[in-house]
Each structure stands twice: as structure tokens, then as C-alpha cells.
Amino acid sequence: MKRKLDTPIKNYERNVTIILVILTLISLVIDFLIYTAMIYNDEMIYNVTGIRNIIDSSWFMTILWVDNIAIYVSILFYIFGIIDSKKDIIVKISFAIFAVLSTALVNIQIVNIVASLFGMF
């Protein structure tokens, strides 16, 4: 039995929202690990070799990239759902912006912009 392309998917907006929440939580955990390693990088005072080993591993980088790309793709589907539903648009758009700002790629760019404003780089 084939499904028509114009039939709506049941609970589309709810499913995309749950996926986006899970991806955002994963992104926040990744940010937590990265910022902890950056802040406490003084090896004389703090021993962060365990966190550094995790961050430098290939599986962590794979999770980071897959999570970031999945958030950007999910945001596209989420915005399409926002346009269709027209309920609580401001809250949903602000969550979408928060999800994008929680990714490591955007955080690194924000840190670089602030550092260049203060002449650090």
C-alpha cells in the first residue's frame, strides 16, 4: 500500500519537537564537555586528561558532527511545522534559535567574534 505524498503525517510537529529536544540536549552535553576542557586546561592545577581524551577521540567528533548536522536538518522540518500549525509561533521560533545556538559550531564562531572584538586573536 503506497502512501500519498500530500497526506499529513500523524503527530508530525510533536515528533519533530521531541527529536529536536533530544538533539539539543546532546548538543548541550557536548558543549559542557568542551567548555570544561577549555576552562580548566591548566594541567598544574586541574587534571582534565580524561575529558581531553574523550574530546580528542574519533567517536566524540563523529557524534559532534552528526548532532550538529542533525540539528540543522531538524530545524528545517521544525520550521515547516511551525508555518503549518500557526500556534505559539514566538515560543517555537525561540526554541529553534536556542537549538541552533547550542551547537558547537555556532559557539566556536561566537567565541571567535568576541575574542576578535577584544583583540585576543
Short mmCIF file of N, CA, C and O in Angstrom, two decimals:
data_model
loop_
_atom_site.label_atom_id
_atom_site.label_comp_id
_atom_site.label_asym_id
_atom_site.label_seq_id
_atom_site.Cartn_x
_atom_site.Cartn_y
_atom_site.Cartn_z
N MET A 1 0.84 -1.17 0.00
CA MET A 1 0.00 0.00 0.00
C MET A 1 0.88 1.24 0.00
O MET A 1 1.70 1.43 0.89
N LYS A 2 0.75 2.06 -1.01
CA LYS A 2 1.55 3.27 -1.12
C LYS A 2 0.89 4.41 -0.37
O LYS A 2 -0.32 4.52 -0.31
N ARG A 3 1.73 5.27 0.15
CA ARG A 3 1.25 6.45 0.85
C ARG A 3 1.32 7.64 -0.08
O ARG A 3 2.32 7.87 -0.73
N LYS A 4 0.27 8.43 -0.11
CA LYS A 4 0.27 9.62 -0.94
C LYS A 4 1.15 10.67 -0.30
O LYS A 4 1.24 10.78 0.92
N LEU A 5 1.80 11.47 -1.13
CA LEU A 5 2.70 12.48 -0.61
C LEU A 5 1.98 13.65 0.04
O LEU A 5 2.55 14.35 0.86
N ASP A 6 0.74 13.88 -0.32
CA ASP A 6 0.03 15.03 0.22
C ASP A 6 -0.74 14.71 1.50
O ASP A 6 -1.38 15.58 2.08
N THR A 7 -0.67 13.49 2.00
CA THR A 7 -1.35 13.15 3.24
C THR A 7 -0.49 13.58 4.42
O THR A 7 0.74 13.39 4.40
N PRO A 8 -1.08 14.20 5.42
CA PRO A 8 -0.29 14.66 6.57
C PRO A 8 0.20 13.49 7.43
O PRO A 8 -0.47 12.47 7.55
N ILE A 9 1.36 13.66 8.00
CA ILE A 9 1.92 12.66 8.90
C ILE A 9 1.33 12.88 10.28
O ILE A 9 1.25 14.02 10.76
N LYS A 10 0.90 11.82 10.91
CA LYS A 10 0.28 11.91 12.22
C LYS A 10 1.31 12.35 13.26
O LYS A 10 2.40 11.80 13.33
N ASN A 11 0.98 13.36 14.04
CA ASN A 11 1.83 13.90 15.11
C ASN A 11 3.18 14.39 14.57
O ASN A 11 4.21 14.25 15.24
N TYR A 12 3.18 14.99 13.42
CA TYR A 12 4.42 15.45 12.78
C TYR A 12 5.16 16.44 13.66
O TYR A 12 6.34 16.29 13.95
N GLU A 13 4.45 17.47 14.10
CA GLU A 13 5.09 18.53 14.87
C GLU A 13 5.61 18.00 16.21
O GLU A 13 6.70 18.36 16.64
N ARG A 14 4.86 17.14 16.85
CA ARG A 14 5.27 16.57 18.13
C ARG A 14 6.52 15.71 17.96
O ARG A 14 7.46 15.80 18.76
N ASN A 15 6.56 14.89 16.92
CA ASN A 15 7.72 14.03 16.68
C ASN A 15 8.98 14.84 16.39
O ASN A 15 10.06 14.54 16.91
N VAL A 16 8.84 15.86 15.56
CA VAL A 16 10.00 16.70 15.23
C VAL A 16 10.46 17.46 16.47
O VAL A 16 11.67 17.61 16.69
N THR A 17 9.54 17.91 17.29
CA THR A 17 9.91 18.61 18.52
C THR A 17 10.67 17.70 19.47
O THR A 17 11.68 18.11 20.05
N ILE A 18 10.23 16.47 19.63
CA ILE A 18 10.93 15.52 20.50
C ILE A 18 12.33 15.24 19.98
O ILE A 18 13.29 15.22 20.75
N ILE A 19 12.45 15.04 18.69
CA ILE A 19 13.77 14.81 18.09
C ILE A 19 14.68 16.01 18.31
O ILE A 19 15.85 15.87 18.69
N LEU A 20 14.14 17.21 18.13
CA LEU A 20 14.94 18.42 18.30
C LEU A 20 15.34 18.63 19.75
O LEU A 20 16.47 19.06 20.03
N VAL A 21 14.47 18.31 20.69
CA VAL A 21 14.81 18.42 22.11
C VAL A 21 15.94 17.45 22.46
O VAL A 21 16.90 17.82 23.15
N ILE A 22 15.86 16.23 22.00
CA ILE A 22 16.90 15.23 22.28
C ILE A 22 18.23 15.66 21.68
O ILE A 22 19.28 15.59 22.33
N LEU A 23 18.20 16.13 20.44
CA LEU A 23 19.44 16.59 19.80
C LEU A 23 20.02 17.81 20.50
O LEU A 23 21.25 17.93 20.64
N THR A 24 19.17 18.70 20.99
CA THR A 24 19.65 19.87 21.72
C THR A 24 20.27 19.47 23.05
O THR A 24 21.30 20.03 23.45
N LEU A 25 19.68 18.51 23.74
CA LEU A 25 20.28 18.03 24.99
C LEU A 25 21.65 17.39 24.74
O LEU A 25 22.59 17.62 25.52
N ILE A 26 21.76 16.62 23.68
CA ILE A 26 23.06 16.04 23.33
C ILE A 26 24.07 17.14 23.03
O ILE A 26 25.23 17.08 23.46
N SER A 27 23.62 18.16 22.32
CA SER A 27 24.50 19.28 21.99
C SER A 27 24.94 20.03 23.25
O SER A 27 26.09 20.45 23.35
N LEU A 28 24.05 20.19 24.21
CA LEU A 28 24.43 20.86 25.46
C LEU A 28 25.43 20.04 26.26
O LEU A 28 26.34 20.61 26.88
N VAL A 29 25.31 18.72 26.25
CA VAL A 29 26.30 17.87 26.93
C VAL A 29 27.65 17.99 26.24
O VAL A 29 28.70 18.09 26.90
N ILE A 30 27.65 18.01 24.92
CA ILE A 30 28.90 18.19 24.17
C ILE A 30 29.53 19.53 24.50
O ILE A 30 30.74 19.63 24.75
N ASP A 31 28.71 20.59 24.53
CA ASP A 31 29.22 21.92 24.89
C ASP A 31 29.79 21.93 26.31
O ASP A 31 30.82 22.55 26.57
N PHE A 32 29.11 21.25 27.22
CA PHE A 32 29.59 21.16 28.60
C PHE A 32 30.98 20.55 28.66
O PHE A 32 31.87 21.06 29.34
N LEU A 33 31.18 19.47 27.94
CA LEU A 33 32.49 18.81 27.94
C LEU A 33 33.56 19.69 27.30
O LEU A 33 34.68 19.81 27.82
N ILE A 34 33.23 20.32 26.20
CA ILE A 34 34.21 21.16 25.50
C ILE A 34 34.59 22.37 26.35
O ILE A 34 35.78 22.69 26.50
N TYR A 35 33.60 23.06 26.91
CA TYR A 35 33.90 24.24 27.71
C TYR A 35 34.61 23.88 29.02
O TYR A 35 35.46 24.64 29.48
N THR A 36 34.30 22.74 29.60
CA THR A 36 35.01 22.31 30.81
C THR A 36 36.48 22.09 30.50
O THR A 36 37.36 22.50 31.27
N ALA A 37 36.76 21.45 29.37
CA ALA A 37 38.15 21.21 29.00
C ALA A 37 38.87 22.52 28.66
O ALA A 37 40.06 22.66 28.95
N MET A 38 38.15 23.47 28.06
CA MET A 38 38.79 24.75 27.72
C MET A 38 39.04 25.60 28.95
O MET A 38 40.09 26.24 29.07
N ILE A 39 38.11 25.62 29.88
CA ILE A 39 38.26 26.48 31.06
C ILE A 39 39.31 25.93 32.01
O ILE A 39 40.16 26.67 32.52
N TYR A 40 39.29 24.63 32.25
CA TYR A 40 40.22 24.02 33.19
C TYR A 40 41.37 23.34 32.45
O TYR A 40 41.70 22.20 32.70
N ASN A 41 42.04 24.08 31.57
CA ASN A 41 43.10 23.48 30.78
C ASN A 41 44.47 23.58 31.45
O ASN A 41 45.45 23.12 30.89
N ASP A 42 44.56 24.17 32.62
CA ASP A 42 45.83 24.26 33.34
C ASP A 42 46.14 22.91 33.98
O ASP A 42 45.52 22.51 34.96
N GLU A 43 47.10 22.20 33.41
CA GLU A 43 47.44 20.85 33.87
C GLU A 43 48.09 20.84 35.25
O GLU A 43 48.10 19.82 35.92
N MET A 44 48.64 21.96 35.69
CA MET A 44 49.28 22.01 37.00
C MET A 44 48.25 21.99 38.14
O MET A 44 48.51 21.45 39.20
N ILE A 45 47.08 22.57 37.89
CA ILE A 45 46.06 22.66 38.94
C ILE A 45 44.99 21.60 38.77
O ILE A 45 44.60 20.93 39.71
N TYR A 46 44.49 21.46 37.54
CA TYR A 46 43.38 20.55 37.26
C TYR A 46 43.83 19.43 36.34
O TYR A 46 44.52 19.66 35.36
N ASN A 47 43.41 18.23 36.63
CA ASN A 47 43.72 17.09 35.79
C ASN A 47 42.51 16.82 34.88
O ASN A 47 41.54 16.20 35.30
N VAL A 48 42.58 17.31 33.67
CA VAL A 48 41.48 17.16 32.72
C VAL A 48 41.88 16.23 31.57
O VAL A 48 41.29 16.30 30.49
N THR A 49 42.83 15.36 31.80
CA THR A 49 43.27 14.46 30.73
C THR A 49 42.15 13.50 30.32
O THR A 49 42.07 13.13 29.15
N GLY A 50 41.30 13.11 31.26
CA GLY A 50 40.19 12.22 30.92
C GLY A 50 39.22 12.90 29.96
O GLY A 50 38.79 12.30 28.97
N ILE A 51 38.89 14.15 30.26
CA ILE A 51 37.98 14.90 29.37
C ILE A 51 38.67 15.16 28.03
O ILE A 51 38.05 15.07 26.98
N ARG A 52 39.95 15.50 28.07
CA ARG A 52 40.69 15.73 26.82
C ARG A 52 40.72 14.48 25.95
O ARG A 52 40.60 14.56 24.73
N ASN A 53 40.91 13.31 26.58
CA ASN A 53 40.92 12.06 25.82
C ASN A 53 39.57 11.80 25.17
O ASN A 53 39.49 11.30 24.05
N ILE A 54 38.50 12.12 25.90
CA ILE A 54 37.16 11.95 25.33
C ILE A 54 36.95 12.90 24.16
O ILE A 54 36.47 12.50 23.09
N ILE A 55 37.32 14.16 24.33
CA ILE A 55 37.11 15.16 23.28
C ILE A 55 37.96 14.87 22.05
O ILE A 55 37.52 15.08 20.92
N ASP A 56 39.16 14.36 22.25
CA ASP A 56 40.04 14.09 21.11
C ASP A 56 39.75 12.76 20.41
O ASP A 56 40.35 12.48 19.37
N SER A 57 38.83 11.97 20.94
CA SER A 57 38.55 10.68 20.32
C SER A 57 37.72 10.86 19.04
O SER A 57 36.99 11.83 18.87
N SER A 58 37.85 9.88 18.16
CA SER A 58 37.15 9.98 16.87
C SER A 58 35.64 9.80 17.03
O SER A 58 34.87 10.42 16.32
N TRP A 59 35.21 8.97 17.98
CA TRP A 59 33.78 8.77 18.16
C TRP A 59 33.10 10.03 18.69
O TRP A 59 31.96 10.31 18.34
N PHE A 60 33.81 10.80 19.54
CA PHE A 60 33.24 12.05 20.04
C PHE A 60 33.08 13.06 18.91
O PHE A 60 32.04 13.73 18.82
N MET A 61 34.07 13.15 18.05
CA MET A 61 33.97 14.07 16.91
C MET A 61 32.87 13.64 15.95
O MET A 61 32.17 14.49 15.39
N THR A 62 32.70 12.34 15.79
CA THR A 62 31.61 11.85 14.94
C THR A 62 30.26 12.23 15.54
O THR A 62 29.38 12.72 14.82
N ILE A 63 30.10 12.04 16.84
CA ILE A 63 28.85 12.42 17.50
C ILE A 63 28.62 13.92 17.38
O ILE A 63 27.50 14.38 17.11
N LEU A 64 29.68 14.71 17.56
CA LEU A 64 29.56 16.17 17.46
C LEU A 64 29.07 16.58 16.08
O LEU A 64 28.11 17.37 15.96
N TRP A 65 29.67 16.07 15.04
CA TRP A 65 29.28 16.46 13.68
C TRP A 65 27.90 15.95 13.31
O TRP A 65 27.10 16.67 12.70
N VAL A 66 27.60 14.70 13.67
CA VAL A 66 26.27 14.15 13.36
C VAL A 66 25.20 14.94 14.11
O VAL A 66 24.15 15.26 13.55
N ASP A 67 25.46 15.27 15.36
CA ASP A 67 24.50 16.04 16.14
C ASP A 67 24.28 17.43 15.54
O ASP A 67 23.13 17.87 15.42
N ASN A 68 25.35 18.10 15.18
CA ASN A 68 25.20 19.44 14.60
C ASN A 68 24.44 19.41 13.28
O ASN A 68 23.53 20.23 13.07
N ILE A 69 24.78 18.48 12.42
CA ILE A 69 24.08 18.39 11.13
C ILE A 69 22.63 17.99 11.34
O ILE A 69 21.73 18.54 10.69
N ALA A 70 22.38 17.06 12.26
CA ALA A 70 21.01 16.63 12.53
C ALA A 70 20.17 17.77 13.10
O ALA A 70 18.97 17.89 12.79
N ILE A 71 20.77 18.63 13.92
CA ILE A 71 20.03 19.78 14.45
C ILE A 71 19.65 20.72 13.32
O ILE A 71 18.51 21.19 13.25
N TYR A 72 20.57 21.00 12.41
CA TYR A 72 20.25 21.91 11.30
C TYR A 72 19.16 21.33 10.40
O TYR A 72 18.26 22.06 9.97
N VAL A 73 19.21 20.04 10.14
CA VAL A 73 18.16 19.41 9.31
C VAL A 73 16.83 19.41 10.05
O VAL A 73 15.78 19.70 9.47
N SER A 74 16.86 19.09 11.35
CA SER A 74 15.63 19.08 12.13
C SER A 74 15.01 20.46 12.24
O SER A 74 13.78 20.59 12.27
N ILE A 75 15.85 21.48 12.29
CA ILE A 75 15.33 22.85 12.34
C ILE A 75 14.53 23.16 11.09
O ILE A 75 13.49 23.83 11.16
N LEU A 76 14.99 22.69 9.95
CA LEU A 76 14.24 22.94 8.72
C LEU A 76 12.84 22.31 8.79
O LEU A 76 11.85 22.96 8.47
N PHE A 77 12.78 21.05 9.23
CA PHE A 77 11.48 20.39 9.36
C PHE A 77 10.63 21.04 10.45
O PHE A 77 9.42 21.14 10.33
N TYR A 78 11.29 21.50 11.52
CA TYR A 78 10.58 22.16 12.61
C TYR A 78 9.96 23.48 12.14
O TYR A 78 8.82 23.79 12.50
N ILE A 79 10.70 24.22 11.35
CA ILE A 79 10.17 25.50 10.84
C ILE A 79 9.01 25.26 9.89
O ILE A 79 8.02 25.99 9.91
N PHE A 80 9.08 24.20 9.09
CA PHE A 80 7.93 23.87 8.22
C PHE A 80 6.71 23.53 9.07
O PHE A 80 5.59 23.90 8.71
N GLY A 81 6.91 22.85 10.19
CA GLY A 81 5.81 22.54 11.09
C GLY A 81 5.25 23.78 11.76
O GLY A 81 4.05 23.88 11.99
N ILE A 82 6.14 24.73 12.09
CA ILE A 82 5.69 25.99 12.68
C ILE A 82 4.81 26.76 11.70
O ILE A 82 3.77 27.30 12.08
N ILE A 83 5.23 26.79 10.47
CA ILE A 83 4.47 27.52 9.45
C ILE A 83 3.09 26.90 9.26
O ILE A 83 2.09 27.61 9.12
N ASP A 84 3.01 25.58 9.30
CA ASP A 84 1.73 24.90 9.12
C ASP A 84 0.80 25.06 10.33
O ASP A 84 -0.41 25.22 10.16
N SER A 85 1.33 25.02 11.55
CA SER A 85 0.47 24.99 12.73
C SER A 85 -0.03 26.38 13.13
O SER A 85 -1.17 26.52 13.56
N LYS A 86 0.81 27.38 13.04
CA LYS A 86 0.47 28.76 13.40
C LYS A 86 0.00 28.90 14.84
O LYS A 86 -0.79 29.77 15.15
N LYS A 87 0.48 28.03 15.74
CA LYS A 87 0.20 28.14 17.16
C LYS A 87 1.51 28.33 17.91
O LYS A 87 2.48 27.64 17.63
N ASP A 88 1.53 29.25 18.84
CA ASP A 88 2.71 29.53 19.67
C ASP A 88 3.96 29.74 18.82
O ASP A 88 5.02 29.17 19.07
N ILE A 89 3.85 30.59 17.83
CA ILE A 89 4.95 30.79 16.88
C ILE A 89 6.18 31.38 17.56
O ILE A 89 7.31 30.93 17.30
N ILE A 90 6.00 32.36 18.45
CA ILE A 90 7.13 33.01 19.10
C ILE A 90 7.92 32.01 19.95
O ILE A 90 9.15 31.98 19.91
N VAL A 91 7.23 31.19 20.71
CA VAL A 91 7.89 30.21 21.57
C VAL A 91 8.65 29.18 20.73
O VAL A 91 9.79 28.83 21.03
N LYS A 92 8.03 28.73 19.66
CA LYS A 92 8.66 27.71 18.82
C LYS A 92 9.87 28.27 18.07
O LYS A 92 10.89 27.59 17.93
N ILE A 93 9.75 29.50 17.61
CA ILE A 93 10.90 30.12 16.92
C ILE A 93 12.04 30.36 17.90
O ILE A 93 13.21 30.14 17.56
N SER A 94 11.73 30.79 19.11
CA SER A 94 12.79 31.00 20.09
C SER A 94 13.47 29.68 20.47
O SER A 94 14.68 29.64 20.67
N PHE A 95 12.71 28.59 20.54
CA PHE A 95 13.33 27.29 20.79
C PHE A 95 14.22 26.87 19.62
O PHE A 95 15.30 26.31 19.82
N ALA A 96 13.78 27.15 18.40
CA ALA A 96 14.59 26.82 17.23
C ALA A 96 15.90 27.61 17.25
O ALA A 96 16.97 27.07 16.95
N ILE A 97 15.83 28.89 17.62
CA ILE A 97 17.04 29.71 17.70
C ILE A 97 17.96 29.19 18.80
O ILE A 97 19.17 29.10 18.62
N PHE A 98 17.38 28.81 19.95
CA PHE A 98 18.18 28.24 21.03
C PHE A 98 18.86 26.95 20.59
O PHE A 98 20.03 26.71 20.92
N ALA A 99 18.16 26.12 19.85
CA ALA A 99 18.73 24.85 19.40
C ALA A 99 19.91 25.10 18.47
O ALA A 99 20.94 24.42 18.57
N VAL A 100 19.79 26.08 17.59
CA VAL A 100 20.90 26.40 16.68
C VAL A 100 22.06 27.00 17.47
O VAL A 100 23.23 26.66 17.22
N LEU A 101 21.77 27.87 18.43
CA LEU A 101 22.84 28.50 19.20
C LEU A 101 23.53 27.51 20.16
O LEU A 101 24.62 27.80 20.64
N SER A 102 22.92 26.38 20.43
CA SER A 102 23.54 25.41 21.33
C SER A 102 24.55 24.51 20.62
O SER A 102 25.26 23.75 21.28
N THR A 103 24.63 24.58 19.31
CA THR A 103 25.57 23.72 18.60
C THR A 103 27.00 24.22 18.79
O THR A 103 27.25 25.40 18.97
N ALA A 104 27.93 23.30 18.74
CA ALA A 104 29.34 23.64 18.96
C ALA A 104 29.88 24.54 17.86
O ALA A 104 30.72 25.40 18.12
N LEU A 105 29.41 24.35 16.64
CA LEU A 105 29.90 25.17 15.53
C LEU A 105 29.56 26.64 15.73
O LEU A 105 30.40 27.53 15.51
N VAL A 106 28.36 26.93 16.17
CA VAL A 106 27.94 28.31 16.41
C VAL A 106 28.66 28.86 17.62
O VAL A 106 29.10 30.02 17.62
N ASN A 107 28.82 28.06 18.68
CA ASN A 107 29.52 28.53 19.88
C ASN A 107 30.96 28.91 19.59
O ASN A 107 31.46 29.90 20.11
N ILE A 108 31.63 28.13 18.77
CA ILE A 108 33.02 28.44 18.42
C ILE A 108 33.08 29.76 17.65
O ILE A 108 33.96 30.59 17.89
N GLN A 109 32.14 29.98 16.74
CA GLN A 109 32.10 31.23 15.99
C GLN A 109 31.82 32.43 16.91
O GLN A 109 32.42 33.50 16.75
N ILE A 110 30.93 32.27 17.88
CA ILE A 110 30.64 33.35 18.82
C ILE A 110 31.86 33.67 19.66
O ILE A 110 32.20 34.84 19.87
N VAL A 111 32.56 32.64 20.14
CA VAL A 111 33.78 32.86 20.92
C VAL A 111 34.83 33.58 20.07
O VAL A 111 35.51 34.51 20.54
N ASN A 112 34.99 33.20 18.81
CA ASN A 112 35.96 33.85 17.93
C ASN A 112 35.59 35.31 17.67
O ASN A 112 36.47 36.18 17.62
N ILE A 113 34.31 35.61 17.51
CA ILE A 113 33.88 37.00 17.28
C ILE A 113 34.15 37.85 18.51
O ILE A 113 34.68 38.96 18.41
N VAL A 114 33.81 37.33 19.69
CA VAL A 114 34.06 38.09 20.93
C VAL A 114 35.55 38.27 21.16
O VAL A 114 36.01 39.35 21.55
N ALA A 115 36.34 37.23 20.88
CA ALA A 115 37.78 37.34 21.06
C ALA A 115 38.39 38.35 20.10
O ALA A 115 39.30 39.11 20.48
N SER A 116 37.89 38.39 18.88
CA SER A 116 38.43 39.38 17.93
C SER A 116 38.00 40.80 18.29
O SER A 116 38.74 41.75 18.03
N LEU A 117 36.84 40.95 18.91
CA LEU A 117 36.42 42.28 19.37
C LEU A 117 37.35 42.83 20.43
O LEU A 117 37.61 44.04 20.49
N PHE A 118 37.86 41.96 21.30
CA PHE A 118 38.76 42.37 22.36
C PHE A 118 40.23 42.20 21.99
O PHE A 118 41.09 42.35 22.83
N GLY A 119 40.52 41.88 20.74
CA GLY A 119 41.89 41.79 20.27
C GLY A 119 42.66 40.61 20.82
O GLY A 119 43.88 40.69 20.98
N MET A 120 42.00 39.53 21.11
CA MET A 120 42.70 38.36 21.66
C MET A 120 43.35 37.51 20.59
O MET A 120 44.29 36.78 20.86
N PHE A 121 42.83 37.55 19.36
CA PHE A 121 43.41 36.77 18.28
C PHE A 121 43.93 37.68 17.21
O PHE A 121 43.46 38.67 16.88
#
